PDB file of C-alpha atoms in Angstrom:
ATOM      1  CA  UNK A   7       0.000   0.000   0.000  1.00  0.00           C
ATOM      2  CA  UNK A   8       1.184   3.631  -0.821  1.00  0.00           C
ATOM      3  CA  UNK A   9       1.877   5.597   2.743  1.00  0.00           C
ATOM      4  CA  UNK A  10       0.817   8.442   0.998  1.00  0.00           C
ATOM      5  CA  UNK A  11      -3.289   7.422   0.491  1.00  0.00           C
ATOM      6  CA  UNK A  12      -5.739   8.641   2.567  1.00  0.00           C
ATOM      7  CA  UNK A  13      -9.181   7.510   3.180  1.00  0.00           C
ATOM      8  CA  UNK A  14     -10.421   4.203   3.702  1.00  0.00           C
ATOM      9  CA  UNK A  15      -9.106   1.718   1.109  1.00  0.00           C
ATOM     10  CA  UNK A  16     -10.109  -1.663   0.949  1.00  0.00           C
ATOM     11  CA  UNK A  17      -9.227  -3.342  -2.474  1.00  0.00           C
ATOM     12  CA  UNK A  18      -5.460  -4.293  -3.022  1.00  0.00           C
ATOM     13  CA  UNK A  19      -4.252  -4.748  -6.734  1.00  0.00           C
ATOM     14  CA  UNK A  20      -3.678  -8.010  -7.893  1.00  0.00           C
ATOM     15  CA  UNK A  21      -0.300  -7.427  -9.495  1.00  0.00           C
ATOM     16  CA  UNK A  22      -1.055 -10.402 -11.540  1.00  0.00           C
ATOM     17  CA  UNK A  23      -4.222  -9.319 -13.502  1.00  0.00           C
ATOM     18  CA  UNK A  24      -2.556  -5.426 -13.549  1.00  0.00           C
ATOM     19  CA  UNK A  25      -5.710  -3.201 -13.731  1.00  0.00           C
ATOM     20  CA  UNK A  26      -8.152  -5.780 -15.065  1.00  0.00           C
ATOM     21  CA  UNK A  27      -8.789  -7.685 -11.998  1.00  0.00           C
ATOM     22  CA  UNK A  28      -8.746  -4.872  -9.804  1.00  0.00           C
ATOM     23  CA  UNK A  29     -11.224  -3.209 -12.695  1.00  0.00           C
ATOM     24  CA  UNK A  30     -13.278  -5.912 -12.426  1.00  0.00           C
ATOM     25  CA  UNK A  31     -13.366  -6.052  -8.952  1.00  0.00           C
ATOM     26  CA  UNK A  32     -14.296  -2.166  -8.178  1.00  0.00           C
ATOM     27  CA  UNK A  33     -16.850  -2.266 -11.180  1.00  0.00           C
ATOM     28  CA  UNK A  34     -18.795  -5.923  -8.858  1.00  0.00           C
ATOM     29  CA  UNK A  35     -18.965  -3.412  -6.020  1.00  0.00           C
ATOM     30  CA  UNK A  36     -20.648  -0.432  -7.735  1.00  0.00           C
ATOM     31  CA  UNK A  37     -22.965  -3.101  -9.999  1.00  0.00           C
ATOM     32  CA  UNK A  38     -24.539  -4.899  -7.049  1.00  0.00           C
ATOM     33  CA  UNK A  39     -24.701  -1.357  -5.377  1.00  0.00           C
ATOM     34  CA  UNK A  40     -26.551   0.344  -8.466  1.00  0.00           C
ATOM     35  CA  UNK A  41     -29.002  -3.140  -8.434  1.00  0.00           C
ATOM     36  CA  UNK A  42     -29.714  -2.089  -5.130  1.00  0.00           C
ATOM     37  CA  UNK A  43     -30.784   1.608  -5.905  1.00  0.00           C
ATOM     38  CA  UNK A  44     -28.146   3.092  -4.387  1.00  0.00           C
ATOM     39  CA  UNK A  45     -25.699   5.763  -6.173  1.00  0.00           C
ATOM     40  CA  UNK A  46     -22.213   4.630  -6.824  1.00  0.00           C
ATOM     41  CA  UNK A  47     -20.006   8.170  -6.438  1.00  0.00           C
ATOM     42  CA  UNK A  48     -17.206   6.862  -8.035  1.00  0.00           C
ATOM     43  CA  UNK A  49     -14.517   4.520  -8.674  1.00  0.00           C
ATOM     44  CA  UNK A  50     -10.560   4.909  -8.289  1.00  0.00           C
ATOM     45  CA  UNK A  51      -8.454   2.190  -9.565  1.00  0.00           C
ATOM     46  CA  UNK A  52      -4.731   2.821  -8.914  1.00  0.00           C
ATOM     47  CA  UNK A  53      -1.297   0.721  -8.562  1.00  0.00           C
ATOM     48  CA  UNK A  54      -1.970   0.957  -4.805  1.00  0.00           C
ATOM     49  CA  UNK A  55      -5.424  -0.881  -5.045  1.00  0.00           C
ATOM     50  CA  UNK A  56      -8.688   0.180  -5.574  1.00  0.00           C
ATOM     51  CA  UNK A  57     -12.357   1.952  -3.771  1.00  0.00           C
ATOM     52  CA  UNK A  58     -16.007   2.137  -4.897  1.00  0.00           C
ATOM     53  CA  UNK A  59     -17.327   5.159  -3.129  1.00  0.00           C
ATOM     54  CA  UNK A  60     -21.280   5.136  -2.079  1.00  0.00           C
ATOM     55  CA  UNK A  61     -23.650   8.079  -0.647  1.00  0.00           C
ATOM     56  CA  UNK A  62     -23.222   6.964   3.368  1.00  0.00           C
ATOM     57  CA  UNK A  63     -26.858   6.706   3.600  1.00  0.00           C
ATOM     58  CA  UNK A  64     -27.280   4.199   0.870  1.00  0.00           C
ATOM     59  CA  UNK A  65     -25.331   1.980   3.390  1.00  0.00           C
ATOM     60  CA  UNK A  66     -26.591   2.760   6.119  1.00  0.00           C
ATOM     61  CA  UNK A  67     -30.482   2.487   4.813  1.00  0.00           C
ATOM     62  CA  UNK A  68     -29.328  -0.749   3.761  1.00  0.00           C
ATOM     63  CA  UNK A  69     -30.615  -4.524   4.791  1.00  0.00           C
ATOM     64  CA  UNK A  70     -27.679  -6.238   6.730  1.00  0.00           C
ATOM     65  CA  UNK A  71     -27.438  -8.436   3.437  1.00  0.00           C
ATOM     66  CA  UNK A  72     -26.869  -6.122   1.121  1.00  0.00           C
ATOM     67  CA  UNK A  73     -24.077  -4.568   2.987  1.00  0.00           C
ATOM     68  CA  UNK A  74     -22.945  -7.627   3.191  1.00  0.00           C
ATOM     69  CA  UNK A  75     -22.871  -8.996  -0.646  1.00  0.00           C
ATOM     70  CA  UNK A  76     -21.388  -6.108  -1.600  1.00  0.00           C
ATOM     71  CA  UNK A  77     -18.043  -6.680  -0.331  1.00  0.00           C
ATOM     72  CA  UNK A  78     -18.665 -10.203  -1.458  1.00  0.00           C
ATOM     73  CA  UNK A  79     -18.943  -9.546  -4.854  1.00  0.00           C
ATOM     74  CA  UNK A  80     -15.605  -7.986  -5.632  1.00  0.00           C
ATOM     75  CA  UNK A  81     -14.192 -11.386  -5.228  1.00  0.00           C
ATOM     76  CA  UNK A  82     -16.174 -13.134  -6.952  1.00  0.00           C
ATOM     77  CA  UNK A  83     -16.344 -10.582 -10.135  1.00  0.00           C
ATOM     78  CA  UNK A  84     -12.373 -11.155 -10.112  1.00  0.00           C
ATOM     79  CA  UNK A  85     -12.742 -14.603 -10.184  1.00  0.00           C
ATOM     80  CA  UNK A  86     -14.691 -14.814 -12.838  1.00  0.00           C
ATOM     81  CA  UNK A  87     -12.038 -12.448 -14.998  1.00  0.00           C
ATOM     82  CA  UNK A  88      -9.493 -15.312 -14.126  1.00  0.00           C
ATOM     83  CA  UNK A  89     -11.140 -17.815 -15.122  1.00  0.00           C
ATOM     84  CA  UNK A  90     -12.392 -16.019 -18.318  1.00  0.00           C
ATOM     85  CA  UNK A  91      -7.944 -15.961 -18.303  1.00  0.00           C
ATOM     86  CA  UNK A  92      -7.756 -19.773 -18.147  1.00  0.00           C
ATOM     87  CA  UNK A  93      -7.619 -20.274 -14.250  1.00  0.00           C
ATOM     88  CA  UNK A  94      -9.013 -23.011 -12.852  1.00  0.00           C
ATOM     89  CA  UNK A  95     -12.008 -21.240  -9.909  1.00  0.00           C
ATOM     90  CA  UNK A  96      -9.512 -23.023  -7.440  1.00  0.00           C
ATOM     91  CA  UNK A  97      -6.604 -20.924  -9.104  1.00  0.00           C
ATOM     92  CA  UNK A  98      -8.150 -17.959  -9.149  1.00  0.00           C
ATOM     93  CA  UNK A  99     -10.020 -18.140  -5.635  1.00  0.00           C
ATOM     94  CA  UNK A 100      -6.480 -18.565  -3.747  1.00  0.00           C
ATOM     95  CA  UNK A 101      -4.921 -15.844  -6.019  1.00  0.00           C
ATOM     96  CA  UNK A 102      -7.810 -13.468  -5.189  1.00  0.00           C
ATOM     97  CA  UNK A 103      -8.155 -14.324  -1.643  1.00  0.00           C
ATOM     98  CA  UNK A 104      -5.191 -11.780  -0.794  1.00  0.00           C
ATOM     99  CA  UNK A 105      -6.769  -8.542  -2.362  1.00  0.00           C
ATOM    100  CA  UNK A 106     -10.122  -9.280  -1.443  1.00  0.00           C
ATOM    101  CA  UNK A 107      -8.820  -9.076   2.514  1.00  0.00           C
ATOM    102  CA  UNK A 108     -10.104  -5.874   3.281  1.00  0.00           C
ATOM    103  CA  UNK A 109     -13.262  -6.430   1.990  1.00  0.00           C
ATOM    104  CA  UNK A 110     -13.378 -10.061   3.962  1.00  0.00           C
ATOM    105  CA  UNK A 111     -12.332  -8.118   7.162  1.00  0.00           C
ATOM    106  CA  UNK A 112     -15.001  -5.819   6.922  1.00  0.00           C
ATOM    107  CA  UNK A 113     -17.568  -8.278   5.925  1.00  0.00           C
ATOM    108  CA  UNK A 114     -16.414  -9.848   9.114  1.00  0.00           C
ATOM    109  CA  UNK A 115     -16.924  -7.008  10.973  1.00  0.00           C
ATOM    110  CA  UNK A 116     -20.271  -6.338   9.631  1.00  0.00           C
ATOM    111  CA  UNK A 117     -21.711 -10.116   9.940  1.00  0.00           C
ATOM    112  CA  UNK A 118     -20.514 -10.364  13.754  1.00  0.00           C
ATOM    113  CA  UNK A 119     -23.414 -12.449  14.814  1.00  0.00           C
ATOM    114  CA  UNK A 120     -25.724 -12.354  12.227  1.00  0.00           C
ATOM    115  CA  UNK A 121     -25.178 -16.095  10.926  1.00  0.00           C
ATOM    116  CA  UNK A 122     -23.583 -14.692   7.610  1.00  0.00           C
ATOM    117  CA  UNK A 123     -20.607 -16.212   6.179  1.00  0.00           C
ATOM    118  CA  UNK A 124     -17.824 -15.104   3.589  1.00  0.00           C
ATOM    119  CA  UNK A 125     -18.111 -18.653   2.396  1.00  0.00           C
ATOM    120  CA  UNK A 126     -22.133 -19.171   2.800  1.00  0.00           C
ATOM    121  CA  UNK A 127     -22.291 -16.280   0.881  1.00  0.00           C
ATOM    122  CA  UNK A 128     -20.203 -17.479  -2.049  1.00  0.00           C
ATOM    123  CA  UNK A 129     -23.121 -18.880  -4.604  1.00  0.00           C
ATOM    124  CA  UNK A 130     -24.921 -15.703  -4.552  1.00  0.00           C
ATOM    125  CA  UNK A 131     -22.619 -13.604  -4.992  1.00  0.00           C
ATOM    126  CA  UNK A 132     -20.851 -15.885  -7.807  1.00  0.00           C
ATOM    127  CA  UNK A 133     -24.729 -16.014  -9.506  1.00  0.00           C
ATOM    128  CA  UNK A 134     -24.732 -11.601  -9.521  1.00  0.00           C
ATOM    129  CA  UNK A 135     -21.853 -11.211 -10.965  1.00  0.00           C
ATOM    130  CA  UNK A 136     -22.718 -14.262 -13.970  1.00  0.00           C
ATOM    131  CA  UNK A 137     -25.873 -12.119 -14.432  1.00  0.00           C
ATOM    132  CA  UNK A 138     -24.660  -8.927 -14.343  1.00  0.00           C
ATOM    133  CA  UNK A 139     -21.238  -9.837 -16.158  1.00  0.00           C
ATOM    134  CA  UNK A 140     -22.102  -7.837 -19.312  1.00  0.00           C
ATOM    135  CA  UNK A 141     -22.835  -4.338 -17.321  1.00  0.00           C
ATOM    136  CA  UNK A 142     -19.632  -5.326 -15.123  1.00  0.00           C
ATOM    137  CA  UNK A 143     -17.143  -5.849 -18.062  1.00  0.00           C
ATOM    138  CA  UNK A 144     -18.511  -2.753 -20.017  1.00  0.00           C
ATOM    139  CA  UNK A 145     -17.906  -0.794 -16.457  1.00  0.00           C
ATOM    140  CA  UNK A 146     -14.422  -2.205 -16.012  1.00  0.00           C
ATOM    141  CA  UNK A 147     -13.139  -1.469 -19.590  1.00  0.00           C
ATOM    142  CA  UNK A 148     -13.784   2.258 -19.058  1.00  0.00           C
ATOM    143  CA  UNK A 149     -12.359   2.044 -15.703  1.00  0.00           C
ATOM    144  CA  UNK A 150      -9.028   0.505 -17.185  1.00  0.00           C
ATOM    145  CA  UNK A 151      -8.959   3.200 -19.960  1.00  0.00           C
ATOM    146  CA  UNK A 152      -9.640   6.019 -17.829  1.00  0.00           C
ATOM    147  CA  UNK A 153      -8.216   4.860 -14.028  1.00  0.00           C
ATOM    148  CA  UNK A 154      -4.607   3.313 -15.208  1.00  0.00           C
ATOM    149  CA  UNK A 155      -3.275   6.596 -16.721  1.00  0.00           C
ATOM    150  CA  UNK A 156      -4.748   9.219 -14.720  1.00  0.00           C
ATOM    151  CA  UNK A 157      -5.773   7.401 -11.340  1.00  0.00           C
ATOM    152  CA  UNK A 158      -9.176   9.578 -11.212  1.00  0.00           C
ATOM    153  CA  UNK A 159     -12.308   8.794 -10.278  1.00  0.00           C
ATOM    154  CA  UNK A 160     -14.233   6.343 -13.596  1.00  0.00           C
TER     155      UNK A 160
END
């Protein structure tokens, strides 16, 4: 991580997929956000990782579930972009398991005794992003047009 970033950042980039992983994963977050009415502000990909930015009280309006798939999904959007790369799931599930941390930590934080699991959670969130992959991929290709150059906001 770059000592220089502020703010909370919870995406690191897979240095293996260079921006299209971490594209894909960023443009999982703000899909499953927009599905659930609320307004993506943004996206920042950079060499330092990645954030998908939300009006606080879309969150905080939200069911317990839905805060939870969204970190979910950034995962599982990345996996799929492996294996779209030749991966095998298991491949890509172990090499994505490292930049997904921060979003597993705060899932964690956020399913602290609600019965939720990362894991449990897996199938759903593996089914969004399969039917959302078209709006995901068109999001990520501007994202890794506009984001690797500049590192602004897609």
């Amino acid at each position: 991580r770059d000592r220089d970033v502020t703010g909370v950042q919870t995406c690191a980039l897979p240095i293996y997929a260079e921006w299209n992983g971490q594209a894909r994963h960023e443009a999982s977050h703000a899909r499953y956000g927009r599905n659930r009415g609320w307004n993506p502000l943004g996206i920042f990909v950079s060499d330092s990782g990645g954030l998908t930015g939300f009006a606080d009280e879309d969150e905080a309006k939200a069911p317990i579930e839905d805060r939870l798939m969204i970190c979910r999904v950034g995962q599982e959007g990345e996996i799929d972009y492996l294996i779209s790369q030749g991966f095998s799931r298991r491949e890509a599930k172990k090499m994505t398991d490292g930049p997904a941390a921060g979003d597993r930590r705060q899932f964690e934080r956020l399913a602290k005794g609600t019965g939720y699991t990362w894991d449990g959670m897996e199938k759903d969130a593996r089914n969004f992003v399969k039917k959302h992959a078209y709006e995901i991929e068109k999001t990520a290709r501007r994202l890794k047009k506009k984001g690797k150059d500049s590192g602004k906001w897609a």
